[in-house]
XYZ file of C-alpha atoms in Angstrom:
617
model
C -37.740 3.847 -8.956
C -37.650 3.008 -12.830
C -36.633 -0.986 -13.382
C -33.024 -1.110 -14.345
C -31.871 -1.277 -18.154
C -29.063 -2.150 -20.062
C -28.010 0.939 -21.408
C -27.790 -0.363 -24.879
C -29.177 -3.498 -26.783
C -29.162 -4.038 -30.530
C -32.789 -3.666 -30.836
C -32.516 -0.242 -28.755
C -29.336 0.795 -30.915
C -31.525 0.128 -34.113
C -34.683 1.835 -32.436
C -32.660 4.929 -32.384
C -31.130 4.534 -36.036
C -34.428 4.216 -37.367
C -36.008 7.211 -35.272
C -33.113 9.676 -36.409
C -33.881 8.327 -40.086
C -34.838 11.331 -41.592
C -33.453 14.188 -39.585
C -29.888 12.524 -40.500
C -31.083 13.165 -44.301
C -30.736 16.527 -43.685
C -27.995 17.119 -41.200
C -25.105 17.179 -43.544
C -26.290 20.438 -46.351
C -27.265 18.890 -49.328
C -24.268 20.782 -51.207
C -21.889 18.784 -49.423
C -21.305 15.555 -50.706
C -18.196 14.546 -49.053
C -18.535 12.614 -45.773
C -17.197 14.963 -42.925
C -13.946 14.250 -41.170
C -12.971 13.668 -37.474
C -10.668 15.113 -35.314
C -10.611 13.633 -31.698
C -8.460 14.928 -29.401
C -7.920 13.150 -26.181
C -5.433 14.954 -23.050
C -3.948 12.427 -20.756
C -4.064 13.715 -16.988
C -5.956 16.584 -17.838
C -8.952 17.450 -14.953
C -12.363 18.397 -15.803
C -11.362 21.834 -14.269
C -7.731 22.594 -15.998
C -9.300 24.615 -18.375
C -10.003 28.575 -18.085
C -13.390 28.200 -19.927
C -14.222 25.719 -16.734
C -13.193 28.369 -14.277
C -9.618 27.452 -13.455
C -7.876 30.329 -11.991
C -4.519 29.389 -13.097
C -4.026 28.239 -16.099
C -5.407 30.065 -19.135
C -6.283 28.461 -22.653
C -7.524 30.886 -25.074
C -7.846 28.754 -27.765
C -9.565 26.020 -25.720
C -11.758 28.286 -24.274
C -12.846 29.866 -27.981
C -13.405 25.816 -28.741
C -15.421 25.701 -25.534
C -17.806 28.632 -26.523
C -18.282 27.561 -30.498
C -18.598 24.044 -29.381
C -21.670 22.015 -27.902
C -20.511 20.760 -24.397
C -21.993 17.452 -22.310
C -21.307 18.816 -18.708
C -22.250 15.593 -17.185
C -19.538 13.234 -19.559
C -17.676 10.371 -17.565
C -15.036 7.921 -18.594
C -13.038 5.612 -16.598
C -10.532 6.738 -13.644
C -7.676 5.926 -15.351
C -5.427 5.444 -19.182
C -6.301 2.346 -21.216
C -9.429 1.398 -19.737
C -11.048 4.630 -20.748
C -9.215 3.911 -24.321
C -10.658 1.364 -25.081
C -13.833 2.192 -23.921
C -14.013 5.008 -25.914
C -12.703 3.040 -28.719
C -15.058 0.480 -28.697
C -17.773 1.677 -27.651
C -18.450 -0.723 -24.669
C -16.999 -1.176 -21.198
C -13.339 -1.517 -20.658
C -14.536 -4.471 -18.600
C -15.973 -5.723 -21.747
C -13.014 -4.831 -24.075
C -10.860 -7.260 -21.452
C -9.076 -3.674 -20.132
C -8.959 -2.660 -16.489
C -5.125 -1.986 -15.732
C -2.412 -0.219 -17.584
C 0.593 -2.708 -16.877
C 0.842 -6.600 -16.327
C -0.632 -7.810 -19.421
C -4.443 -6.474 -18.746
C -3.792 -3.365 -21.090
C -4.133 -5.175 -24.142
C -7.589 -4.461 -26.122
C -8.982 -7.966 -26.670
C -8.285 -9.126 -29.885
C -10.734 -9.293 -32.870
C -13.379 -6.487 -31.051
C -13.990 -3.735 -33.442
C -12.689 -0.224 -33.250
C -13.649 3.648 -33.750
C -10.671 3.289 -36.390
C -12.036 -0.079 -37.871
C -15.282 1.411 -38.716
C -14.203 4.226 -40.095
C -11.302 2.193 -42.305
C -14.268 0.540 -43.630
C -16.342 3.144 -44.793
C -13.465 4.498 -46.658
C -12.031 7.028 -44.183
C -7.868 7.608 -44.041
C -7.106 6.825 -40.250
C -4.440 8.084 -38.112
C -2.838 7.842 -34.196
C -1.001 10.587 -33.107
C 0.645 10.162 -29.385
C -0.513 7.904 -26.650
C -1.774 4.051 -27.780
C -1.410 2.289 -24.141
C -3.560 -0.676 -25.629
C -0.648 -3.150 -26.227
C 2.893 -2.968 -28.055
C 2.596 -6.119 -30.216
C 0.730 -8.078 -32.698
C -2.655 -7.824 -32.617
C -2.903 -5.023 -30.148
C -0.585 -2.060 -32.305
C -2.904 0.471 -33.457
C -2.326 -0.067 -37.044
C -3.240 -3.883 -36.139
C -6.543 -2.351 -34.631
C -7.715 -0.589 -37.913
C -5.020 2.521 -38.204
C -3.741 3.229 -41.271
C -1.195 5.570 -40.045
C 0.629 5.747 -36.402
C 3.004 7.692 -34.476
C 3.184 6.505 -30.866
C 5.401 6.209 -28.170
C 5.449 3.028 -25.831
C 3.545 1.785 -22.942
C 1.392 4.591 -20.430
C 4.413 7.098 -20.611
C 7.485 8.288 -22.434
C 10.510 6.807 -20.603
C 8.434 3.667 -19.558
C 10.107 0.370 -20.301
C 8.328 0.035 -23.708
C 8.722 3.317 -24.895
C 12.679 3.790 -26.822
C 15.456 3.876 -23.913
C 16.671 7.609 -23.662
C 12.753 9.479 -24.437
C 12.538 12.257 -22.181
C 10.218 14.291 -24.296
C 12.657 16.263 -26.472
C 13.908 14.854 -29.904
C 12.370 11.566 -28.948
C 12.520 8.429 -30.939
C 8.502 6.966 -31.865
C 7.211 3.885 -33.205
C 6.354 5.129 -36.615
C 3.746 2.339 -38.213
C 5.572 -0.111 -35.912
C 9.194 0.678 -36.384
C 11.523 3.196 -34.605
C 11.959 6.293 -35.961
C 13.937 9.937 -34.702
C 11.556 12.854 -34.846
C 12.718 16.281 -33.782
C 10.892 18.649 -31.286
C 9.206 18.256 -27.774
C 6.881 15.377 -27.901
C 3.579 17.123 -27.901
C 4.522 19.430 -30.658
C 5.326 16.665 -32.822
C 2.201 15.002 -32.021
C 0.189 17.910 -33.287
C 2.603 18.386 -36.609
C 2.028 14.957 -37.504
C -1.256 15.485 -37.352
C -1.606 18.423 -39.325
C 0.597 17.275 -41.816
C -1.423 13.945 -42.267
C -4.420 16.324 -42.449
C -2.978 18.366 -45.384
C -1.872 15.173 -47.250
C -5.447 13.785 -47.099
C -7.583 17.281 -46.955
C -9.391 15.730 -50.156
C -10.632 12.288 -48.770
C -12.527 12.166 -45.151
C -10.165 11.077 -42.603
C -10.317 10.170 -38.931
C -7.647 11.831 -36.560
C -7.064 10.482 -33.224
C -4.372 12.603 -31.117
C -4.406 11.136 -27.950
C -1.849 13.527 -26.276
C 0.746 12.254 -23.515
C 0.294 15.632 -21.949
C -0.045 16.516 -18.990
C 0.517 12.883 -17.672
C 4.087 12.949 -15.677
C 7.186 12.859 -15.705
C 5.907 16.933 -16.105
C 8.697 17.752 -18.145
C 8.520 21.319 -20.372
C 10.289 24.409 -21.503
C 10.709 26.811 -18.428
C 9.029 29.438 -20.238
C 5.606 27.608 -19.584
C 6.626 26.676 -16.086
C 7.926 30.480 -15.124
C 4.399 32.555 -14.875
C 3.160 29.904 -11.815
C 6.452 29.965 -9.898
C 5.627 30.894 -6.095
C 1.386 31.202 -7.236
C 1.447 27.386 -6.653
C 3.547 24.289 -5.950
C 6.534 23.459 -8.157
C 4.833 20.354 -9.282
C 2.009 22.344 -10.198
C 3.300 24.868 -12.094
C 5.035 22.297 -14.502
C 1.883 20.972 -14.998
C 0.024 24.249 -15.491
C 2.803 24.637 -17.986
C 1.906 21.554 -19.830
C -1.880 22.555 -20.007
C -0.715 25.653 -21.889
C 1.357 24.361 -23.799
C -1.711 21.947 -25.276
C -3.570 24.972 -25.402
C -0.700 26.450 -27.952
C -0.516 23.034 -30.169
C -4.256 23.446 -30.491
C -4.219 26.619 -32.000
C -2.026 25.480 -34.683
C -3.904 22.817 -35.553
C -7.075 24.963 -35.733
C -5.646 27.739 -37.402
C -4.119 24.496 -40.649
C -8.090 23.395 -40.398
C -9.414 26.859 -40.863
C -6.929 27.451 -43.571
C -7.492 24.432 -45.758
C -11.138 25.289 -45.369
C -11.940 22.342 -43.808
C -13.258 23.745 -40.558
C -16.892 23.781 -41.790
C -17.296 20.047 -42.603
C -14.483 18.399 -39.614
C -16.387 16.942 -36.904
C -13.578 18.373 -33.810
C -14.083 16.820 -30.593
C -11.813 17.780 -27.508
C -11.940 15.551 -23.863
C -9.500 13.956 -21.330
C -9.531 10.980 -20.119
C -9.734 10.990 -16.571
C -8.944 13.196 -13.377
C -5.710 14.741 -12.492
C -3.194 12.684 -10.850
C -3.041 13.335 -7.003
C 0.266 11.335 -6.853
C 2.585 13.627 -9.503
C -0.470 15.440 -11.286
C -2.405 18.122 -11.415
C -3.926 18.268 -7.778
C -2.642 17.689 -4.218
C -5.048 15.212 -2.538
C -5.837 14.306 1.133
C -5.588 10.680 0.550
C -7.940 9.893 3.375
C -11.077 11.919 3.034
C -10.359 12.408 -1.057
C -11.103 16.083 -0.699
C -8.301 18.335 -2.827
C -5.813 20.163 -1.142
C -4.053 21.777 -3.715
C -4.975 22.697 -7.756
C -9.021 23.973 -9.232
C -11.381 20.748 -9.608
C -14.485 22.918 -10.420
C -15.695 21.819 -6.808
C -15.316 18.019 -7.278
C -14.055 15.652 -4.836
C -11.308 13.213 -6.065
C -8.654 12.709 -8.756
C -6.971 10.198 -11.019
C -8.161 6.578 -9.808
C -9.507 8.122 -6.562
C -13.013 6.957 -7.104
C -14.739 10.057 -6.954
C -16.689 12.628 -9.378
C -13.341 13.894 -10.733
C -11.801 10.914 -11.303
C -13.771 9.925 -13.682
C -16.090 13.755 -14.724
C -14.162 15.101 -17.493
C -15.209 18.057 -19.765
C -16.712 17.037 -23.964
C -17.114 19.528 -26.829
C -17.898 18.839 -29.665
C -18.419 21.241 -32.853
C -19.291 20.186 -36.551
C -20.490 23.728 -38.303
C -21.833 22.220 -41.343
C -24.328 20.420 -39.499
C -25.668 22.910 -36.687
C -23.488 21.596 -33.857
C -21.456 24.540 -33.102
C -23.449 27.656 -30.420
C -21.901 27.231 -27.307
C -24.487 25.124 -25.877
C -24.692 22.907 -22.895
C -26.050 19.427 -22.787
C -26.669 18.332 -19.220
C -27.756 14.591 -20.181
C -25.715 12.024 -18.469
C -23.188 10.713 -21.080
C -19.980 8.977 -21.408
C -16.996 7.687 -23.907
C -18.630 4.402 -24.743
C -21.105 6.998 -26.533
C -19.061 8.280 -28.825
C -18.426 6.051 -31.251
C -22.160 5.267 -31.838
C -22.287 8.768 -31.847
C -19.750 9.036 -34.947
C -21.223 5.953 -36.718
C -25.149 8.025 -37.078
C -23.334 11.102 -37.527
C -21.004 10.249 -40.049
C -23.656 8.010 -41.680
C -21.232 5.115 -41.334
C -22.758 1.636 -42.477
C -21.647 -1.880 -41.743
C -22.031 -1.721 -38.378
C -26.003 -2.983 -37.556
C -24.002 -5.739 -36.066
C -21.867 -4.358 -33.888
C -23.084 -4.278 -30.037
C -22.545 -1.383 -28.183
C -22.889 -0.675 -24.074
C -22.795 3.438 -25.542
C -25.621 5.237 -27.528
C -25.951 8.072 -29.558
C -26.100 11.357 -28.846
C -27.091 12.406 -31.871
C -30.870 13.082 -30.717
C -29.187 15.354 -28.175
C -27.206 17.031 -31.222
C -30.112 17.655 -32.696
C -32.324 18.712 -29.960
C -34.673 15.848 -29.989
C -35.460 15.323 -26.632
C -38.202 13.459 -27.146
C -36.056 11.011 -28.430
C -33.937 9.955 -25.735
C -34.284 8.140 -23.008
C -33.016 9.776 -19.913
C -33.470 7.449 -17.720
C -30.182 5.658 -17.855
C -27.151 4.434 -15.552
C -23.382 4.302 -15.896
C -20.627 2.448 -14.588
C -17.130 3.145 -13.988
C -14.813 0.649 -11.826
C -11.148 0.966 -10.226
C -9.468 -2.599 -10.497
C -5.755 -2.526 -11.336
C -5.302 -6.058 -10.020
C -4.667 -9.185 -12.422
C -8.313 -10.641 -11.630
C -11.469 -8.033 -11.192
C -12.899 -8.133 -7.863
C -16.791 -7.763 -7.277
C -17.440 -4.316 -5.304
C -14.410 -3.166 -5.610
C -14.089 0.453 -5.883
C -16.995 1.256 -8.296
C -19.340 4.190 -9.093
C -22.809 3.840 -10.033
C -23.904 7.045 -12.062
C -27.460 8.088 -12.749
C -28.360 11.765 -13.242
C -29.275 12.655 -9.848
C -27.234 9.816 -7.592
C -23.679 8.615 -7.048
C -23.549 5.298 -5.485
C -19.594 5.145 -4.328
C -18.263 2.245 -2.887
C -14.582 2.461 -1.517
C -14.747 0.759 1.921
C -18.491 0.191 2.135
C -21.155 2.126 0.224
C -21.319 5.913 0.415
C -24.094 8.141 -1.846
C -24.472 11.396 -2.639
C -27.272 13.032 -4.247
C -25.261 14.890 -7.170
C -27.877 17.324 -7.541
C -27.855 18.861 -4.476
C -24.537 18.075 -3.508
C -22.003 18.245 -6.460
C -19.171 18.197 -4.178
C -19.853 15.029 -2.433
C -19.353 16.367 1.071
C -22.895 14.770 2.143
C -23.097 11.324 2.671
C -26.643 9.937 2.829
C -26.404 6.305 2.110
C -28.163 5.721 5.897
C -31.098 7.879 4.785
C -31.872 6.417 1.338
C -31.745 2.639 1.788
C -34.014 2.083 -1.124
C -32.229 4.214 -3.205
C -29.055 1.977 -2.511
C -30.848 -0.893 -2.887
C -32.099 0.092 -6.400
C -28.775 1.088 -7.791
C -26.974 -1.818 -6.232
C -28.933 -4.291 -7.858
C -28.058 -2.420 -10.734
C -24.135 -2.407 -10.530
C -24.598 -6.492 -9.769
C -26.697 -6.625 -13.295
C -24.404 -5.659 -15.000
C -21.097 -7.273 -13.333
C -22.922 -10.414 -14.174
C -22.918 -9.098 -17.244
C -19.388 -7.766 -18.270
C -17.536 -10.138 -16.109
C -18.093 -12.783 -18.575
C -14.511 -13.382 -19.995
C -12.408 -12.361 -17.313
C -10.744 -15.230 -16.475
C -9.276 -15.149 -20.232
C -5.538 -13.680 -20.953
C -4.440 -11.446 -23.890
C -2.082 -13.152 -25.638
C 0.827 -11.626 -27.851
C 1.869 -13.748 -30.746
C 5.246 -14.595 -31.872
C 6.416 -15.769 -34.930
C 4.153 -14.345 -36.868
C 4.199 -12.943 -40.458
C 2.348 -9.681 -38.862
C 5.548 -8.715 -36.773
C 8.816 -11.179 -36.390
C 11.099 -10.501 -34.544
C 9.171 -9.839 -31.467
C 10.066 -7.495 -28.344
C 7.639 -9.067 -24.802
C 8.314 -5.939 -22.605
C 8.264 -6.329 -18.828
C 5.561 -3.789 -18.938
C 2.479 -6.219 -20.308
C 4.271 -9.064 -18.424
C 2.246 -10.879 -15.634
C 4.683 -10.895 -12.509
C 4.930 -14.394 -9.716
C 7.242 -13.709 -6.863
C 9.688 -11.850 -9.072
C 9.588 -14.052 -12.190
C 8.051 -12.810 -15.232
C 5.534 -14.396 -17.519
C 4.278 -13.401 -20.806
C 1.345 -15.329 -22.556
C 1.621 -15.806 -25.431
C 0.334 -17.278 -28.836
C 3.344 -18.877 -31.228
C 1.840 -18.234 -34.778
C 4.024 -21.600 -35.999
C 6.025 -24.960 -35.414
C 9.419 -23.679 -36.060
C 12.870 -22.794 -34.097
C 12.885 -19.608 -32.265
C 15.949 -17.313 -31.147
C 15.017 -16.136 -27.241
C 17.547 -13.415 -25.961
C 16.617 -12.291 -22.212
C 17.565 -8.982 -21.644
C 17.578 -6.563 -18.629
C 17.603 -3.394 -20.387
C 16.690 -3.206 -24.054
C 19.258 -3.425 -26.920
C 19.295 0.208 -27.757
C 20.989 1.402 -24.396
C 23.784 -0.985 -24.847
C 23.473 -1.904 -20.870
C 24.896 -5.208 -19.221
C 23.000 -7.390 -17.635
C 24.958 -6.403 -14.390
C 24.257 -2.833 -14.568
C 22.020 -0.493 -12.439
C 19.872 2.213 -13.712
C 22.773 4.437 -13.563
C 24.848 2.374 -15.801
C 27.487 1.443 -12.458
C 28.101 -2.368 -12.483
C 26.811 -3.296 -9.399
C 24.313 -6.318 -9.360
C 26.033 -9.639 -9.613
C 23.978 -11.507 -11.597
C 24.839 -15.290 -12.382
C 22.611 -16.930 -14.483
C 18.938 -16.657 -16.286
C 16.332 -19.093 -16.852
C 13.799 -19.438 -19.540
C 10.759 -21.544 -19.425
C 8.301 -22.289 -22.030
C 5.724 -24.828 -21.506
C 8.050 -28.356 -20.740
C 11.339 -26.649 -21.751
C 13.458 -25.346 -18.960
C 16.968 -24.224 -19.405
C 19.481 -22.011 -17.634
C 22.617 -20.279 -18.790
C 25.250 -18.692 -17.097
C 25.899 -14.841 -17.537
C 28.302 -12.670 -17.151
C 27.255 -9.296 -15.782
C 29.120 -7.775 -18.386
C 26.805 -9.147 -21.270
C 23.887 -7.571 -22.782
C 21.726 -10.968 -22.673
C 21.262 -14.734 -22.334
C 20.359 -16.048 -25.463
C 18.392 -19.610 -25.792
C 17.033 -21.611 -28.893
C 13.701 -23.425 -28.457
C 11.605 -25.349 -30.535
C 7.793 -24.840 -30.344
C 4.400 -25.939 -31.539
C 2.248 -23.294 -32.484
C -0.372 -22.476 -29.882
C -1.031 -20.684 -26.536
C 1.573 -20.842 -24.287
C 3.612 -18.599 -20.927
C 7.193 -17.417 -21.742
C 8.645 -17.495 -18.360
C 12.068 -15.840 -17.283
C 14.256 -14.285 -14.650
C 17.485 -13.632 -13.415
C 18.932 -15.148 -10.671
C 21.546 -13.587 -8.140
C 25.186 -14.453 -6.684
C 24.956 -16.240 -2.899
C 21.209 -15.523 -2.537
C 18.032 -16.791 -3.900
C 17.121 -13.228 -5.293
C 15.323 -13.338 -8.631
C 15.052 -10.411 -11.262
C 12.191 -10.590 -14.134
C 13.801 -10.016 -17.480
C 13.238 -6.762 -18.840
C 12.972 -7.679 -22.402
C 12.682 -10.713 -24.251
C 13.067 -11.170 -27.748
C 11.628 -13.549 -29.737
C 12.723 -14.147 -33.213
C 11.540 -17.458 -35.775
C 14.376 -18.860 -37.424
C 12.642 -21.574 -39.301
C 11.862 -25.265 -39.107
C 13.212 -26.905 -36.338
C 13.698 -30.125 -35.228
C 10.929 -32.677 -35.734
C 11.202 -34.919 -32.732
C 11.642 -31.689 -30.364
C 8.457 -29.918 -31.527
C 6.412 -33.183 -30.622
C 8.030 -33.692 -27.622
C 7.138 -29.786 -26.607
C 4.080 -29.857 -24.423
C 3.036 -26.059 -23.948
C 1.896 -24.802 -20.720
C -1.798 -23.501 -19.567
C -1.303 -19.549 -18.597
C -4.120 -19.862 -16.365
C -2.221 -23.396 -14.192
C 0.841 -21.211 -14.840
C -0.743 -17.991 -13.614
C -3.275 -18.820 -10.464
C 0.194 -21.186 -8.926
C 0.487 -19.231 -5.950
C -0.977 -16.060 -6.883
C -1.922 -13.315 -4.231
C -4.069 -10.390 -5.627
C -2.030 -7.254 -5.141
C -3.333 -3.637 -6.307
C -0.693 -1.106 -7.828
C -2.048 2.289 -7.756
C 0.838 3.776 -10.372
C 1.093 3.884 -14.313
């Protein structure tokens, strides 16, 4: 057994720069002078096997499967089991661990602040960049996506359209987005306008290299399309999965348009296009029914994998990778079985792109680009990947991790199992009892490199208020940390000033009371709400029948928790606030910001805190 390495250093990121030196001179023909563009599309939901080119027998994708054939594909390409982490892995380049990212709710979403992006390199080198669809890395200053080097961005809010961030009323038809930050009405069902967006952007900036992320919503749930895509699965599968089967064609359609505006502006030859999801199908309301005590899929085509969405096996986290650039040889319908993942990508893109200004930047990912280019000799294939399952609000050693080399699968869910991928891509075998060695070896592995990306996980993303960036400010219960009911928001105040709080339980733009349910029916008798911030407490009575509790504060600037909740008529039920919003007014009183003492979010937080896991977006 080899002696375990890092899968990328500096000095081993700079070896490889250096060794692709002169092959990179003459990737790119020496006719064509502009720099090429990118095109990365990312499906949300999507499983390694929802794709007819990868043998599903129920969907088909023509225009997928003609990507799959001109394309070069990595058939051994993992990301994390679930949303943001494997965002921001692939958008950094380095763990999600690293990138402070291992939930998708409760405030560990948020991409940590000041680490460097696909979209930030690419900015810098000149490069028009765009977001089209699903952020999921935080809905406030600094974690927006035009905060995090995007030039241009249409998004909805939080994991899924109709979740508490995204605009009250979304259902996926005639939607309202956050266009560069602010609200904005855009005709057409959501995925559609994801894809004209796009291509418009494209069209507007066909003369200048551009980078195009269109991180798709689709086929993530609520499954929610025309009828006409559901219709051709009705009684071939389950009603759940036909809707979803109808979502997975109706990417397949999108695609082709954008493909076909490509091809017509002639920009096909010179656009790096790269298509992958980013993770397994959901077993809850996805793609796949699941036994949820063996793991092994009852329902729905996972190419032979056991697993799903979160479900800590191959296809939770095994998804399919193709990526064509014409101009530059990569194109053929190959197959690259080298073990591979999203933090490779960007490093990828930076050598292929011939991006410069970032020798600096450390990466956990390296380049494919020997692969690209068929020097073997050049890569090291001895190499070992980790993905991880956390969704709590502190990561837990040995929790639900999979250590990846090419030929092993160390899985821990209860205690260690491992399969020998090779021989037994299904995972049916478990032969942790006749390899000890083997699970010695990769163990000490995964505990090398916990030591190593744990560092920084007792820190908290914080969301700023007051701030010139983005004033007034909307804290959604969605990135909210949650103690026995109450919520708590950490967050950074960008200045000494006065500051308008209004609590709300449903956001302004349904025009809800306080004391109404989800289906608008006054019902819930609240009586008063509380906010805390640092030494200042106060508490107003409500009326159900008003939209919020307002409260002026005056505040240092600093790290602090916004704490608040409603509390309940003749009991001592308690209600997080929905929404909070946080506007600066201007100077405030003197003596009261010296007499404010802000609160520690991590006294605040650990008070009574028992680690709980939630298994849903």
């Amino acid at each position: 057994m080899t002696k375990f390495k890092y899968i990328l250093t500096v000095l081993a990121f700079g070896q490889v720069l250096i060794g692709c030196k002169e092959e990179a001179k003459t990737d790119v023909p020496k006719t064509e002078a502009k720099k090429p563009n990118v095109i990365l599309i990312m499906t949300d939901d999507q499983g390694y096997g929802d794709l007819g080119s990868l043998g599903s027998p129920y969907v088909k994708t023509p225009n997928l499967d003609k990507f799959h054939n001109e394309s070069v594909r990595f058939t051994d390409f993992h990301v994390d089991p679930s949303c943001s982490p494997t965002r921001s892995a692939l958008l950094t380049g380095n763990y999600s661990a690293r990138a402070g990212v291992w939930h998708t709710i409760g405030g560990r979403s948020l991409l940590k602040e000041g680490m460097v992006t696909m979209a930030d390199v690419f900015s810098d080198n000149g490069y028009k960049t765009a977001v089209f669809g699903k952020w999921h890395l935080g809905e406030n200053y600094p974690f927006r996506p035009n905060d995090r080097g995007f030039q241009e961005a249409v998004v909805h809010g939080g994991g899924g359209i109709g979740q508490s961030p995204d605009f009250w009323g979304n259902d996926y038809y005639d939607d309202t987005y956050k266009h560069n930050g602010k609200f904005q009405k855009y005709d057409g069902y959501c995925n559609t306008v994801w894809f004209t967006e796009a291509i418009d952007y494209i069209e507007k900036n066909k003369d200048e290299p551009f980078f195009c992320y269109i991180p798709t919503n689709l086929p993530h749930a609520p499954l929610n399309v025309d009828e006409k895509y559901v219709e051709p699965f009705k009684g071939k599968v389950s009603e759940r999965l036909a809707k979803y089967y109808g979502m997975v064609e109706k990417i397949d359609e999108d695609v082709a348009t954008l493909f076909r505006k490509v091809a017509e502006l002639g920009l096909d030859e010179n656009t790096i296009i790269i298509f992958m999801t980013d993770n397994g199908p959901c077993p809850w309301f996805g793609g796949v029914e699941m036994d949820f005590e063996t793991g092994f899929v009852e329902e729905g085509y996972t190419a032979g994998m056991r697993g799903a969405k979160i479900w800590g096996y191959e296809n939770a986290h095994r998804v399919p990778f193709f990526i064509r650039w014409p101009s530059a040889g990569i194109q053929g319908g190959k197959d690259i079985d080298a073990l591979s993942a999203h933090i490779d990508v960007l490093p990828t893109l930076i050598e292929l792109c011939g991006l410069k200004g970032a020798d600096s930047l450390k990466f956990d990912g390296r380049s494919l680009k020997p692969l690209l280019n068929g020097k073997m000799n050049q890569w090291e294939d001895d190499r070992t990947i980790f993905v991880h399952n956390q969704r709590v609000e502190y990561p837990v050693k040995d929790k639900e991790y999979q250590v990846i080399t090419k030929d092993w699968r160390l899985v821990n869910r209860e205690e260690k199992e491992l399969y020998n991928i090779k021989q037994d891509g299904g995972q049916k075998v478990n032969v942790v009892e006749e390899n000890p060695e083997v699970v010695e070896e990769l163990y000490k592995r995964y505990e090398d490199w916990w030591q190593d990306v744990s560092v920084g996980f007792d820190q908290y993303a914080t969301m700023y208020v007051g701030s010139e960036h983005e004033n007034p400010v909307t804290l959604y219960s969605h990135d909210a940390h949650t103690r026995k009911g109450e919520k708590i928001w950490t967050v950074n105040v960008a200045r000494d000033g006065r500051y308008e709080v209004a609590v709300n339980r449903w956001p302004n733009e349904s025009g809800k009371s306080i004391g109404e349910n989800g289906k608008g029916d006054l019902v819930d008798r609240i009586v008063s709400a509380s906010l805390k911030v640092g030494n200042i407490e106060q508490t107003v009575q409500v009326d159900g029948e008003m939209n919020s509790a307002k409260f002026v504060v005056d505040l240092k600037a600093g790290v602090t928790c916004f704490q608040s909740a409603f509390r309940f008529k003749g009991n001592d039920k308690v209600s997080g606030a929905g929404f909070v919003y946080v506007d600066y007014l201007g100077d405030g009183d003197a003596q009261k910001i010296n007499e404010y003492v802000p609160s520690v979010p991590d006294e605040v937080l650990r008070k009574g805190y028992e680690q709980k896991v939630v298994l849903f977006d």
